[in-house]
Amino acid sequence: MPEYTVIHEKARSFYDLYERKAELQHQTHYCPGCGHGIVHKLVAEAIDELGIQDRTILVTPVGCSVFGYYYFDVGNVQAAHGRASAVACAVKRALPESVVLSYQGDGDLAAIGTAEILHAANRGENITVIFVNNAIYAMTGGQMAPTTLLGQSSTTTPSGRNEWNEGYPLHVCELLAALEAPVYLERVALGNNKQIMGAARAVRRAIGNQVKSLGFSLVEILSPCPTIWRKDPVEAQHWVRDEMAKVFPLGVFRDRGTEAGARPAAAPPPALDEVPRLLGIVNGSRLMTDRGGATVDWRIKVAGFGGQGVLMLGEVLAEAGLDAGMEVSWLPSYGPEMRSGTSNCHVRLAAAPIDSPLVSRPNVLLALNQPSLEKFLPTVEPGGWVFYNGQTPPRNGVRADVRVIGRPFTQVGDELGDARAGNMVMLGALLEATGLLPDEAVEGALKRVVKSERWLELDRRALARGRAAVREGSLP
Amino acid sequence: MEKPDRGMVRLSAEECKGCGLCVEACPPKVLRLADGLNRSGYHPVCYLNRGCTGCGICFYACPEPGAIVVLRVAA
């Protein structure tokens, strides 16, 4: 009896048992004859051969291959539908030493994920994409996919895909080959033994490129789906070879593997300590919490018409908060019109980290017009501040439990030279009445937000008038 | 005495889903689907016990990661 040695067996990069189900833990969940199992084997074998199991991170999609993480004994992330290549980019940038594979089907990659794959490829991200194209949405029961062939029936094209109704099959490799950045694009198939061996080489190549840091590589694999195609596994294999490959020609669409040098690593972000200096924040990174201001929590709603400087007022507040070492958030909310539509913003200035940028229960309301005052006055917390434009009290009644300051802020701005400076008059009044921010913080913020010298000068005068209005009890 | 086969396969009847892709792929045609059923209700692949060349093609045609192990005569 001669000695036999094992030459092909289950790859080391697979788990011994798949813990998804209590029984049959040695079996994948794929249908008999499904191409995913073969692609899994090719990927696992390439990982073994390249010796990268310990630094491989597989990003699985939504679709039949969603459970890839039950099979591959590597790092695993399961992404939202279509986002696998975007997630892969993030993982790769965060962990440049890892080898990141995005495994996606045609419904995932070529429909809902078209933007993600296009831009990942266009940035030349150093990731490897394994794109399994079976021309159908299989997991959900056989709806038309972007890659469905003309004439192919599906649950949503029962009489066959028609180019005038549903467009043409989407050619992903050809699309990506129009971009400058990709290093390697190849379409292979699982239509017979020879094609499968070609697919094995392409997968190894695409992953190997990443190990060499060459850049973006994608392998499209035409793959059988016997169940949804309603063919037996052997017929389905023939259909891949005879029908699919006719519509999606096999071949190399881009190969810069030999000429491309290693892609430079992404530039590191600036150190956190550097950020305040880069933003021109006067107080540096000194946080208010370091100075014992732990109870500060201003929740400010600024509201008015578009064009009144509502968002800019909020921006100055938030920027000044940065100078004062506070945690800040600024959340604008406005209609599509640039002028005269409703406009408001939510600003939070706090000593502690901010949980939500949304201000639904403000302790400061800055209402630049009457409708905003009437709309938001009931939401103000008891003991809070309300500043409004004009001296007419709101029609829906005043509140005794809030501090109200009404002045003709816009009119004062107009007298100073421009009605649009009314927002800074109101800000001056707010600062004077509450002392919520130190002067130098506001000045620092103003210089960053207001670019024009003329406006900077006007806004400074507007602030001073607003302060005076509160100090003196009325506007002069 | 008959010359020994160059190759041999170990098949896991319980892992097999009876898709038949290996039977179709096998160049010397030494695989077939069994008459009986396995626990999952499939006719699993079986080896005719002679004629394997150890080419490994069935391994790549098979979608299950561990259903087929291919061996070859040690050189």
mmCIF file with all atom_site columns, N, CA and C in Angstrom, chain A residues 1-11 14 18 24 26-34 37-38 41-42 45 193 196-197 233-234 237-238, chain B residues 4-8 14-17 19-21 24-25 39-40 42 54 56-57 59-66 69-74:
data_model
loop_
_atom_site.group_PDB
_atom_site.id
_atom_site.type_symbol
_atom_site.label_atom_id
_atom_site.label_alt_id
_atom_site.label_comp_id
_atom_site.label_asym_id
_atom_site.label_entity_id
_atom_site.label_seq_id
_atom_site.pdbx_PDB_ins_code
_atom_site.Cartn_x
_atom_site.Cartn_y
_atom_site.Cartn_z
_atom_site.occupancy
_atom_site.B_iso_or_equiv
_atom_site.pdbx_formal_charge
_atom_site.auth_seq_id
_atom_site.auth_comp_id
_atom_site.auth_asym_id
_atom_site.auth_atom_id
_atom_site.pdbx_PDB_model_num
ATOM 1   N N  . MET A 1 1   ? 0.850   -1.208 0.000   1.00 0.00 ? 1   MET A N  1
ATOM 2   C CA . MET A 1 1   ? 0.000   0.000  0.000   1.00 0.00 ? 1   MET A CA 1
ATOM 3   C C  . MET A 1 1   ? 0.880   1.251  0.000   1.00 0.00 ? 1   MET A C  1
ATOM 4   N N  . PRO A 1 2   ? 0.748   2.113  -1.030  1.00 0.00 ? 2   PRO A N  1
ATOM 5   C CA . PRO A 1 2   ? 1.606   3.304  -1.058  1.00 0.00 ? 2   PRO A CA 1
ATOM 6   C C  . PRO A 1 2   ? 1.192   4.320  -0.006  1.00 0.00 ? 2   PRO A C  1
ATOM 7   N N  . GLU A 1 3   ? 2.119   5.242  0.284   1.00 0.00 ? 3   GLU A N  1
ATOM 8   C CA . GLU A 1 3   ? 1.848   6.325  1.233   1.00 0.00 ? 3   GLU A CA 1
ATOM 9   C C  . GLU A 1 3   ? 1.119   7.470  0.523   1.00 0.00 ? 3   GLU A C  1
ATOM 10  N N  . TYR A 1 4   ? 0.029   7.929  1.113   1.00 0.00 ? 4   TYR A N  1
ATOM 11  C CA . TYR A 1 4   ? -0.683  9.083  0.553   1.00 0.00 ? 4   TYR A CA 1
ATOM 12  C C  . TYR A 1 4   ? -0.523  10.295 1.471   1.00 0.00 ? 4   TYR A C  1
ATOM 13  N N  . THR A 1 5   ? -0.340  11.441 0.861   1.00 0.00 ? 5   THR A N  1
ATOM 14  C CA . THR A 1 5   ? -0.303  12.665 1.675   1.00 0.00 ? 5   THR A CA 1
ATOM 15  C C  . THR A 1 5   ? -1.422  13.607 1.206   1.00 0.00 ? 5   THR A C  1
ATOM 16  N N  . VAL A 1 6   ? -1.930  14.361 2.152   1.00 0.00 ? 6   VAL A N  1
ATOM 17  C CA . VAL A 1 6   ? -3.029  15.281 1.853   1.00 0.00 ? 6   VAL A CA 1
ATOM 18  C C  . VAL A 1 6   ? -2.506  16.447 1.012   1.00 0.00 ? 6   VAL A C  1
ATOM 19  N N  . ILE A 1 7   ? -3.156  16.703 -0.106  1.00 0.00 ? 7   ILE A N  1
ATOM 20  C CA . ILE A 1 7   ? -2.764  17.884 -0.899  1.00 0.00 ? 7   ILE A CA 1
ATOM 21  C C  . ILE A 1 7   ? -3.821  18.991 -0.899  1.00 0.00 ? 7   ILE A C  1
ATOM 22  N N  . HIS A 1 8   ? -5.081  18.626 -0.673  1.00 0.00 ? 8   HIS A N  1
ATOM 23  C CA . HIS A 1 8   ? -6.128  19.652 -0.569  1.00 0.00 ? 8   HIS A CA 1
ATOM 24  C C  . HIS A 1 8   ? -7.049  19.296 0.574   1.00 0.00 ? 8   HIS A C  1
ATOM 25  N N  . GLU A 1 9   ? -7.214  20.230 1.501   1.00 0.00 ? 9   GLU A N  1
ATOM 26  C CA . GLU A 1 9   ? -8.173  20.010 2.577   1.00 0.00 ? 9   GLU A CA 1
ATOM 27  C C  . GLU A 1 9   ? -8.706  21.359 3.027   1.00 0.00 ? 9   GLU A C  1
ATOM 28  N N  . LYS A 1 10  ? -9.610  21.313 3.973   1.00 0.00 ? 10  LYS A N  1
ATOM 29  C CA . LYS A 1 10  ? -10.233 22.542 4.466   1.00 0.00 ? 10  LYS A CA 1
ATOM 30  C C  . LYS A 1 10  ? -9.167  23.550 4.885   1.00 0.00 ? 10  LYS A C  1
ATOM 31  N N  . ALA A 1 11  ? -9.307  24.784 4.422   1.00 0.00 ? 11  ALA A N  1
ATOM 32  C CA . ALA A 1 11  ? -8.297  25.801 4.695   1.00 0.00 ? 11  ALA A CA 1
ATOM 33  C C  . ALA A 1 11  ? -8.247  26.118 6.191   1.00 0.00 ? 11  ALA A C  1
ATOM 34  N N  . PHE A 1 14  ? -10.617 28.762 7.859   1.00 0.00 ? 14  PHE A N  1
ATOM 35  C CA . PHE A 1 14  ? -12.011 28.472 8.236   1.00 0.00 ? 14  PHE A CA 1
ATOM 36  C C  . PHE A 1 14  ? -12.042 27.977 9.678   1.00 0.00 ? 14  PHE A C  1
ATOM 37  N N  . TYR A 1 18  ? -18.936 25.722 12.635  1.00 0.00 ? 18  TYR A N  1
ATOM 38  C CA . TYR A 1 18  ? -19.628 26.998 12.434  1.00 0.00 ? 18  TYR A CA 1
ATOM 39  C C  . TYR A 1 18  ? -20.746 27.079 13.462  1.00 0.00 ? 18  TYR A C  1
ATOM 40  N N  . LEU A 1 24  ? -25.473 20.387 12.664  1.00 0.00 ? 24  LEU A N  1
ATOM 41  C CA . LEU A 1 24  ? -24.840 20.492 11.348  1.00 0.00 ? 24  LEU A CA 1
ATOM 42  C C  . LEU A 1 24  ? -23.819 21.629 11.300  1.00 0.00 ? 24  LEU A C  1
ATOM 43  N N  . HIS A 1 26  ? -20.798 21.640 10.725  1.00 0.00 ? 26  HIS A N  1
ATOM 44  C CA . HIS A 1 26  ? -19.686 21.542 9.769   1.00 0.00 ? 26  HIS A CA 1
ATOM 45  C C  . HIS A 1 26  ? -20.125 22.024 8.396   1.00 0.00 ? 26  HIS A C  1
ATOM 46  N N  . GLN A 1 27  ? -21.418 22.390 8.250   1.00 0.00 ? 27  GLN A N  1
ATOM 47  C CA . GLN A 1 27  ? -21.968 22.737 6.947   1.00 0.00 ? 27  GLN A CA 1
ATOM 48  C C  . GLN A 1 27  ? -22.233 24.235 6.845   1.00 0.00 ? 27  GLN A C  1
ATOM 49  N N  . THR A 1 28  ? -21.964 24.816 5.691   1.00 0.00 ? 28  THR A N  1
ATOM 50  C CA . THR A 1 28  ? -22.331 26.221 5.490   1.00 0.00 ? 28  THR A CA 1
ATOM 51  C C  . THR A 1 28  ? -23.858 26.315 5.305   1.00 0.00 ? 28  THR A C  1
ATOM 52  N N  . HIS A 1 29  ? -24.364 27.545 5.295   1.00 0.00 ? 29  HIS A N  1
ATOM 53  C CA . HIS A 1 29  ? -25.810 27.715 5.124   1.00 0.00 ? 29  HIS A CA 1
ATOM 54  C C  . HIS A 1 29  ? -26.191 27.843 3.648   1.00 0.00 ? 29  HIS A C  1
ATOM 55  N N  . TYR A 1 30  ? -25.205 27.749 2.767   1.00 0.00 ? 30  TYR A N  1
ATOM 56  C CA . TYR A 1 30  ? -25.489 27.973 1.342   1.00 0.00 ? 30  TYR A CA 1
ATOM 57  C C  . TYR A 1 30  ? -26.226 26.794 0.728   1.00 0.00 ? 30  TYR A C  1
ATOM 58  N N  . CYS A 1 31  ? -27.003 27.079 -0.329  1.00 0.00 ? 31  CYS A N  1
ATOM 59  C CA . CYS A 1 31  ? -27.747 26.048 -1.037  1.00 0.00 ? 31  CYS A CA 1
ATOM 60  C C  . CYS A 1 31  ? -26.766 25.109 -1.745  1.00 0.00 ? 31  CYS A C  1
ATOM 61  N N  . PRO A 1 32  ? -27.194 23.905 -2.067  1.00 0.00 ? 32  PRO A N  1
ATOM 62  C CA . PRO A 1 32  ? -26.341 23.001 -2.845  1.00 0.00 ? 32  PRO A CA 1
ATOM 63  C C  . PRO A 1 32  ? -25.947 23.655 -4.176  1.00 0.00 ? 32  PRO A C  1
ATOM 64  N N  . GLY A 1 33  ? -24.654 23.632 -4.476  1.00 0.00 ? 33  GLY A N  1
ATOM 65  C CA . GLY A 1 33  ? -24.189 24.164 -5.759  1.00 0.00 ? 33  GLY A CA 1
ATOM 66  C C  . GLY A 1 33  ? -23.998 25.666 -5.802  1.00 0.00 ? 33  GLY A C  1
ATOM 67  N N  . CYS A 1 34  ? -24.134 26.331 -4.661  1.00 0.00 ? 34  CYS A N  1
ATOM 68  C CA . CYS A 1 34  ? -23.976 27.796 -4.614  1.00 0.00 ? 34  CYS A CA 1
ATOM 69  C C  . CYS A 1 34  ? -22.520 28.193 -4.812  1.00 0.00 ? 34  CYS A C  1
ATOM 70  N N  . GLY A 1 37  ? -19.807 29.205 -1.696  1.00 0.00 ? 37  GLY A N  1
ATOM 71  C CA . GLY A 1 37  ? -18.936 28.249 -1.010  1.00 0.00 ? 37  GLY A CA 1
ATOM 72  C C  . GLY A 1 37  ? -17.591 28.150 -1.713  1.00 0.00 ? 37  GLY A C  1
ATOM 73  N N  . ILE A 1 38  ? -17.632 28.095 -3.052  1.00 0.00 ? 38  ILE A N  1
ATOM 74  C CA . ILE A 1 38  ? -16.385 27.990 -3.821  1.00 0.00 ? 38  ILE A CA 1
ATOM 75  C C  . ILE A 1 38  ? -15.553 29.256 -3.629  1.00 0.00 ? 38  ILE A C  1
ATOM 76  N N  . LYS A 1 41  ? -13.866 29.275 -0.384  1.00 0.00 ? 41  LYS A N  1
ATOM 77  C CA . LYS A 1 41  ? -12.684 28.405 -0.355  1.00 0.00 ? 41  LYS A CA 1
ATOM 78  C C  . LYS A 1 41  ? -11.483 29.071 -1.021  1.00 0.00 ? 41  LYS A C  1
ATOM 79  N N  . LEU A 1 42  ? -11.731 29.766 -2.126  1.00 0.00 ? 42  LEU A N  1
ATOM 80  C CA . LEU A 1 42  ? -10.625 30.439 -2.827  1.00 0.00 ? 42  LEU A CA 1
ATOM 81  C C  . LEU A 1 42  ? -10.041 31.549 -1.959  1.00 0.00 ? 42  LEU A C  1
ATOM 82  N N  . GLU A 1 45  ? -8.143  29.987 1.004   1.00 0.00 ? 45  GLU A N  1
ATOM 83  C CA . GLU A 1 45  ? -6.871  29.404 0.577   1.00 0.00 ? 45  GLU A CA 1
ATOM 84  C C  . GLU A 1 45  ? -5.826  30.498 0.314   1.00 0.00 ? 45  GLU A C  1
ATOM 85  N N  . ASN A 1 193 ? -13.998 23.906 -14.512 1.00 0.00 ? 193 ASN A N  1
ATOM 86  C CA . ASN A 1 193 ? -12.780 23.715 -13.710 1.00 0.00 ? 193 ASN A CA 1
ATOM 87  C C  . ASN A 1 193 ? -11.723 24.764 -14.027 1.00 0.00 ? 193 ASN A C  1
ATOM 88  N N  . ILE A 1 196 ? -12.611 28.112 -12.661 1.00 0.00 ? 196 ILE A N  1
ATOM 89  C CA . ILE A 1 196 ? -12.457 28.163 -11.198 1.00 0.00 ? 196 ILE A CA 1
ATOM 90  C C  . ILE A 1 196 ? -10.976 28.354 -10.833 1.00 0.00 ? 196 ILE A C  1
ATOM 91  N N  . MET A 1 197 ? -10.092 27.680 -11.559 1.00 0.00 ? 197 MET A N  1
ATOM 92  C CA . MET A 1 197 ? -8.666  27.839 -11.251 1.00 0.00 ? 197 MET A CA 1
ATOM 93  C C  . MET A 1 197 ? -8.196  29.258 -11.598 1.00 0.00 ? 197 MET A C  1
ATOM 94  N N  . PRO A 1 233 ? -27.543 22.248 -10.055 1.00 0.00 ? 233 PRO A N  1
ATOM 95  C CA . PRO A 1 233 ? -26.222 22.881 -9.924  1.00 0.00 ? 233 PRO A CA 1
ATOM 96  C C  . PRO A 1 233 ? -25.348 22.776 -11.170 1.00 0.00 ? 233 PRO A C  1
ATOM 97  N N  . VAL A 1 234 ? -25.428 21.664 -11.872 1.00 0.00 ? 234 VAL A N  1
ATOM 98  C CA . VAL A 1 234 ? -24.587 21.512 -13.060 1.00 0.00 ? 234 VAL A CA 1
ATOM 99  C C  . VAL A 1 234 ? -25.083 22.414 -14.189 1.00 0.00 ? 234 VAL A C  1
ATOM 100 N N  . GLN A 1 237 ? -24.045 25.920 -13.467 1.00 0.00 ? 237 GLN A N  1
ATOM 101 C CA . GLN A 1 237 ? -22.634 26.128 -13.800 1.00 0.00 ? 237 GLN A CA 1
ATOM 102 C C  . GLN A 1 237 ? -22.489 26.389 -15.306 1.00 0.00 ? 237 GLN A C  1
ATOM 103 N N  . HIS A 1 238 ? -23.202 25.627 -16.088 1.00 0.00 ? 238 HIS A N  1
ATOM 104 C CA . HIS A 1 238 ? -23.143 25.826 -17.551 1.00 0.00 ? 238 HIS A CA 1
ATOM 105 C C  . HIS A 1 238 ? -23.683 27.199 -17.926 1.00 0.00 ? 238 HIS A C  1
ATOM 106 N N  . PRO B 2 4   ? -0.806  0.908  -8.232  1.00 0.00 ? 4   PRO B N  1
ATOM 107 C CA . PRO B 2 4   ? -1.672  1.649  -7.303  1.00 0.00 ? 4   PRO B CA 1
ATOM 108 C C  . PRO B 2 4   ? -2.070  3.007  -7.888  1.00 0.00 ? 4   PRO B C  1
ATOM 109 N N  . ASP B 2 5   ? -3.260  3.515  -7.449  1.00 0.00 ? 5   ASP B N  1
ATOM 110 C CA . ASP B 2 5   ? -3.730  4.828  -7.909  1.00 0.00 ? 5   ASP B CA 1
ATOM 111 C C  . ASP B 2 5   ? -2.815  5.937  -7.411  1.00 0.00 ? 5   ASP B C  1
ATOM 112 N N  . ARG B 2 6   ? -2.711  6.994  -8.233  1.00 0.00 ? 6   ARG B N  1
ATOM 113 C CA . ARG B 2 6   ? -1.891  8.146  -7.833  1.00 0.00 ? 6   ARG B CA 1
ATOM 114 C C  . ARG B 2 6   ? -2.568  8.957  -6.728  1.00 0.00 ? 6   ARG B C  1
ATOM 115 N N  . GLY B 2 7   ? -3.887  8.892  -6.718  1.00 0.00 ? 7   GLY B N  1
ATOM 116 C CA . GLY B 2 7   ? -4.587  9.739  -5.752  1.00 0.00 ? 7   GLY B CA 1
ATOM 117 C C  . GLY B 2 7   ? -5.674  9.014  -5.004  1.00 0.00 ? 7   GLY B C  1
ATOM 118 N N  . MET B 2 8   ? -6.255  9.762  -4.039  1.00 0.00 ? 8   MET B N  1
ATOM 119 C CA . MET B 2 8   ? -7.321  9.194  -3.237  1.00 0.00 ? 8   MET B CA 1
ATOM 120 C C  . MET B 2 8   ? -8.149  10.364 -2.690  1.00 0.00 ? 8   MET B C  1
ATOM 121 N N  . GLU B 2 14  ? -21.687 13.516 5.487   1.00 0.00 ? 14  GLU B N  1
ATOM 122 C CA . GLU B 2 14  ? -22.589 14.389 6.249   1.00 0.00 ? 14  GLU B CA 1
ATOM 123 C C  . GLU B 2 14  ? -22.431 15.859 5.865   1.00 0.00 ? 14  GLU B C  1
ATOM 124 N N  . GLU B 2 15  ? -21.267 16.206 5.336   1.00 0.00 ? 15  GLU B N  1
ATOM 125 C CA . GLU B 2 15  ? -21.059 17.591 4.927   1.00 0.00 ? 15  GLU B CA 1
ATOM 126 C C  . GLU B 2 15  ? -21.634 17.841 3.530   1.00 0.00 ? 15  GLU B C  1
ATOM 127 N N  . CYS B 2 16  ? -21.715 16.798 2.751   1.00 0.00 ? 16  CYS B N  1
ATOM 128 C CA . CYS B 2 16  ? -22.105 16.905 1.332   1.00 0.00 ? 16  CYS B CA 1
ATOM 129 C C  . CYS B 2 16  ? -23.580 17.270 1.190   1.00 0.00 ? 16  CYS B C  1
ATOM 130 N N  . LYS B 2 17  ? -23.854 18.168 0.226   1.00 0.00 ? 17  LYS B N  1
ATOM 131 C CA . LYS B 2 17  ? -25.241 18.545 -0.055  1.00 0.00 ? 17  LYS B CA 1
ATOM 132 C C  . LYS B 2 17  ? -25.718 17.952 -1.380  1.00 0.00 ? 17  LYS B C  1
ATOM 133 N N  . CYS B 2 19  ? -24.809 18.268 -4.495  1.00 0.00 ? 19  CYS B N  1
ATOM 134 C CA . CYS B 2 19  ? -25.009 19.139 -5.660  1.00 0.00 ? 19  CYS B CA 1
ATOM 135 C C  . CYS B 2 19  ? -24.497 18.487 -6.942  1.00 0.00 ? 19  CYS B C  1
ATOM 136 N N  . GLY B 2 20  ? -23.534 17.595 -6.819  1.00 0.00 ? 20  GLY B N  1
ATOM 137 C CA . GLY B 2 20  ? -23.050 16.868 -7.993  1.00 0.00 ? 20  GLY B CA 1
ATOM 138 C C  . GLY B 2 20  ? -22.006 17.591 -8.809  1.00 0.00 ? 20  GLY B C  1
ATOM 139 N N  . LEU B 2 21  ? -21.553 18.782 -8.351  1.00 0.00 ? 21  LEU B N  1
ATOM 140 C CA . LEU B 2 21  ? -20.548 19.515 -9.137  1.00 0.00 ? 21  LEU B CA 1
ATOM 141 C C  . LEU B 2 21  ? -19.236 18.742 -9.215  1.00 0.00 ? 21  LEU B C  1
ATOM 142 N N  . GLU B 2 24  ? -19.510 15.975 -11.814 1.00 0.00 ? 24  GLU B N  1
ATOM 143 C CA . GLU B 2 24  ? -19.380 16.561 -13.149 1.00 0.00 ? 24  GLU B CA 1
ATOM 144 C C  . GLU B 2 24  ? -17.920 16.927 -13.453 1.00 0.00 ? 24  GLU B C  1
ATOM 145 N N  . ALA B 2 25  ? -17.212 17.431 -12.408 1.00 0.00 ? 25  ALA B N  1
ATOM 146 C CA . ALA B 2 25  ? -15.863 17.960 -12.646 1.00 0.00 ? 25  ALA B CA 1
ATOM 147 C C  . ALA B 2 25  ? -14.799 16.868 -12.741 1.00 0.00 ? 25  ALA B C  1
ATOM 148 N N  . ARG B 2 39  ? -27.938 12.528 6.480   1.00 0.00 ? 39  ARG B N  1
ATOM 149 C CA . ARG B 2 39  ? -28.819 13.048 7.524   1.00 0.00 ? 39  ARG B CA 1
ATOM 150 C C  . ARG B 2 39  ? -29.609 14.279 7.071   1.00 0.00 ? 39  ARG B C  1
ATOM 151 N N  . SER B 2 40  ? -29.016 15.041 6.155   1.00 0.00 ? 40  SER B N  1
ATOM 152 C CA . SER B 2 40  ? -29.705 16.239 5.689   1.00 0.00 ? 40  SER B CA 1
ATOM 153 C C  . SER B 2 40  ? -30.677 15.936 4.559   1.00 0.00 ? 40  SER B C  1
ATOM 154 N N  . TYR B 2 42  ? -29.782 14.502 1.559   1.00 0.00 ? 42  TYR B N  1
ATOM 155 C CA . TYR B 2 42  ? -29.155 14.580 0.234   1.00 0.00 ? 42  TYR B CA 1
ATOM 156 C C  . TYR B 2 42  ? -28.532 13.236 -0.118  1.00 0.00 ? 42  TYR B C  1
ATOM 157 N N  . GLY B 2 54  ? -5.718  12.127 -8.106  1.00 0.00 ? 54  GLY B N  1
ATOM 158 C CA . GLY B 2 54  ? -5.244  13.135 -7.156  1.00 0.00 ? 54  GLY B CA 1
ATOM 159 C C  . GLY B 2 54  ? -5.094  14.509 -7.791  1.00 0.00 ? 54  GLY B C  1
ATOM 160 N N  . GLY B 2 56  ? -7.197  17.000 -7.784  1.00 0.00 ? 56  GLY B N  1
ATOM 161 C CA . GLY B 2 56  ? -7.681  18.062 -6.904  1.00 0.00 ? 56  GLY B CA 1
ATOM 162 C C  . GLY B 2 56  ? -8.806  18.884 -7.491  1.00 0.00 ? 56  GLY B C  1
ATOM 163 N N  . ILE B 2 57  ? -9.249  18.542 -8.693  1.00 0.00 ? 57  ILE B N  1
ATOM 164 C CA . ILE B 2 57  ? -10.289 19.366 -9.329  1.00 0.00 ? 57  ILE B CA 1
ATOM 165 C C  . ILE B 2 57  ? -11.606 19.295 -8.554  1.00 0.00 ? 57  ILE B C  1
ATOM 166 N N  . PHE B 2 59  ? -11.994 19.091 -5.463  1.00 0.00 ? 59  PHE B N  1
ATOM 167 C CA . PHE B 2 59  ? -11.881 19.946 -4.276  1.00 0.00 ? 59  PHE B CA 1
ATOM 168 C C  . PHE B 2 59  ? -12.321 21.367 -4.600  1.00 0.00 ? 59  PHE B C  1
ATOM 169 N N  . TYR B 2 60  ? -11.890 21.887 -5.739  1.00 0.00 ? 60  TYR B N  1
ATOM 170 C CA . TYR B 2 60  ? -12.227 23.272 -6.099  1.00 0.00 ? 60  TYR B CA 1
ATOM 171 C C  . TYR B 2 60  ? -13.639 23.408 -6.644  1.00 0.00 ? 60  TYR B C  1
ATOM 172 N N  . ALA B 2 61  ? -14.186 22.326 -7.188  1.00 0.00 ? 61  ALA B N  1
ATOM 173 C CA . ALA B 2 61  ? -15.553 22.393 -7.698  1.00 0.00 ? 61  ALA B CA 1
ATOM 174 C C  . ALA B 2 61  ? -16.563 22.361 -6.558  1.00 0.00 ? 61  ALA B C  1
ATOM 175 N N  . CYS B 2 62  ? -16.164 21.809 -5.417  1.00 0.00 ? 62  CYS B N  1
ATOM 176 C CA . CYS B 2 62  ? -17.079 21.608 -4.293  1.00 0.00 ? 62  CYS B CA 1
ATOM 177 C C  . CYS B 2 62  ? -17.274 22.892 -3.493  1.00 0.00 ? 62  CYS B C  1
ATOM 178 N N  . PRO B 2 63  ? -18.502 23.315 -3.268  1.00 0.00 ? 63  PRO B N  1
ATOM 179 C CA . PRO B 2 63  ? -18.722 24.535 -2.501  1.00 0.00 ? 63  PRO B CA 1
ATOM 180 C C  . PRO B 2 63  ? -18.545 24.385 -0.990  1.00 0.00 ? 63  PRO B C  1
ATOM 181 N N  . GLU B 2 64  ? -18.498 23.192 -0.469  1.00 0.00 ? 64  GLU B N  1
ATOM 182 C CA . GLU B 2 64  ? -18.367 23.045 0.986   1.00 0.00 ? 64  GLU B CA 1
ATOM 183 C C  . GLU B 2 64  ? -16.898 23.050 1.385   1.00 0.00 ? 64  GLU B C  1
ATOM 184 N N  . PRO B 2 65  ? -16.549 23.830 2.397   1.00 0.00 ? 65  PRO B N  1
ATOM 185 C CA . PRO B 2 65  ? -15.129 23.964 2.744   1.00 0.00 ? 65  PRO B CA 1
ATOM 186 C C  . PRO B 2 65  ? -14.444 22.644 3.114   1.00 0.00 ? 65  PRO B C  1
ATOM 187 N N  . GLY B 2 66  ? -15.169 21.733 3.772   1.00 0.00 ? 66  GLY B N  1
ATOM 188 C CA . GLY B 2 66  ? -14.459 20.557 4.279   1.00 0.00 ? 66  GLY B CA 1
ATOM 189 C C  . GLY B 2 66  ? -15.019 19.237 3.817   1.00 0.00 ? 66  GLY B C  1
ATOM 190 N N  . VAL B 2 69  ? -11.449 15.887 0.896   1.00 0.00 ? 69  VAL B N  1
ATOM 191 C CA . VAL B 2 69  ? -10.004 15.984 1.122   1.00 0.00 ? 69  VAL B CA 1
ATOM 192 C C  . VAL B 2 69  ? -9.342  15.158 0.023   1.00 0.00 ? 69  VAL B C  1
ATOM 193 N N  . VAL B 2 70  ? -8.349  15.737 -0.621  1.00 0.00 ? 70  VAL B N  1
ATOM 194 C CA . VAL B 2 70  ? -7.675  15.028 -1.714  1.00 0.00 ? 70  VAL B CA 1
ATOM 195 C C  . VAL B 2 70  ? -6.266  14.649 -1.268  1.00 0.00 ? 70  VAL B C  1
ATOM 196 N N  . LEU B 2 71  ? -5.885  13.413 -1.554  1.00 0.00 ? 71  LEU B N  1
ATOM 197 C CA . LEU B 2 71  ? -4.547  12.930 -1.197  1.00 0.00 ? 71  LEU B CA 1
ATOM 198 C C  . LEU B 2 71  ? -3.837  12.459 -2.465  1.00 0.00 ? 71  LEU B C  1
ATOM 199 N N  . ARG B 2 72  ? -2.538  12.457 -2.387  1.00 0.00 ? 72  ARG B N  1
ATOM 200 C CA . ARG B 2 72  ? -1.766  12.000 -3.542  1.00 0.00 ? 72  ARG B CA 1
ATOM 201 C C  . ARG B 2 72  ? -0.630  11.124 -3.027  1.00 0.00 ? 72  ARG B C  1
ATOM 202 N N  . VAL B 2 73  ? -0.214  10.219 -3.872  1.00 0.00 ? 73  VAL B N  1
ATOM 203 C CA . VAL B 2 73  ? 0.905   9.336  -3.514  1.00 0.00 ? 73  VAL B CA 1
ATOM 204 C C  . VAL B 2 73  ? 2.130   10.195 -3.226  1.00 0.00 ? 73  VAL B C  1
ATOM 205 N N  . ALA B 2 74  ? 2.772   9.899  -2.087  1.00 0.00 ? 74  ALA B N  1
ATOM 206 C CA . ALA B 2 74  ? 3.964   10.664 -1.734  1.00 0.00 ? 74  ALA B CA 1
ATOM 207 C C  . ALA B 2 74  ? 5.033   10.422 -2.785  1.00 0.00 ? 74  ALA B C  1
#
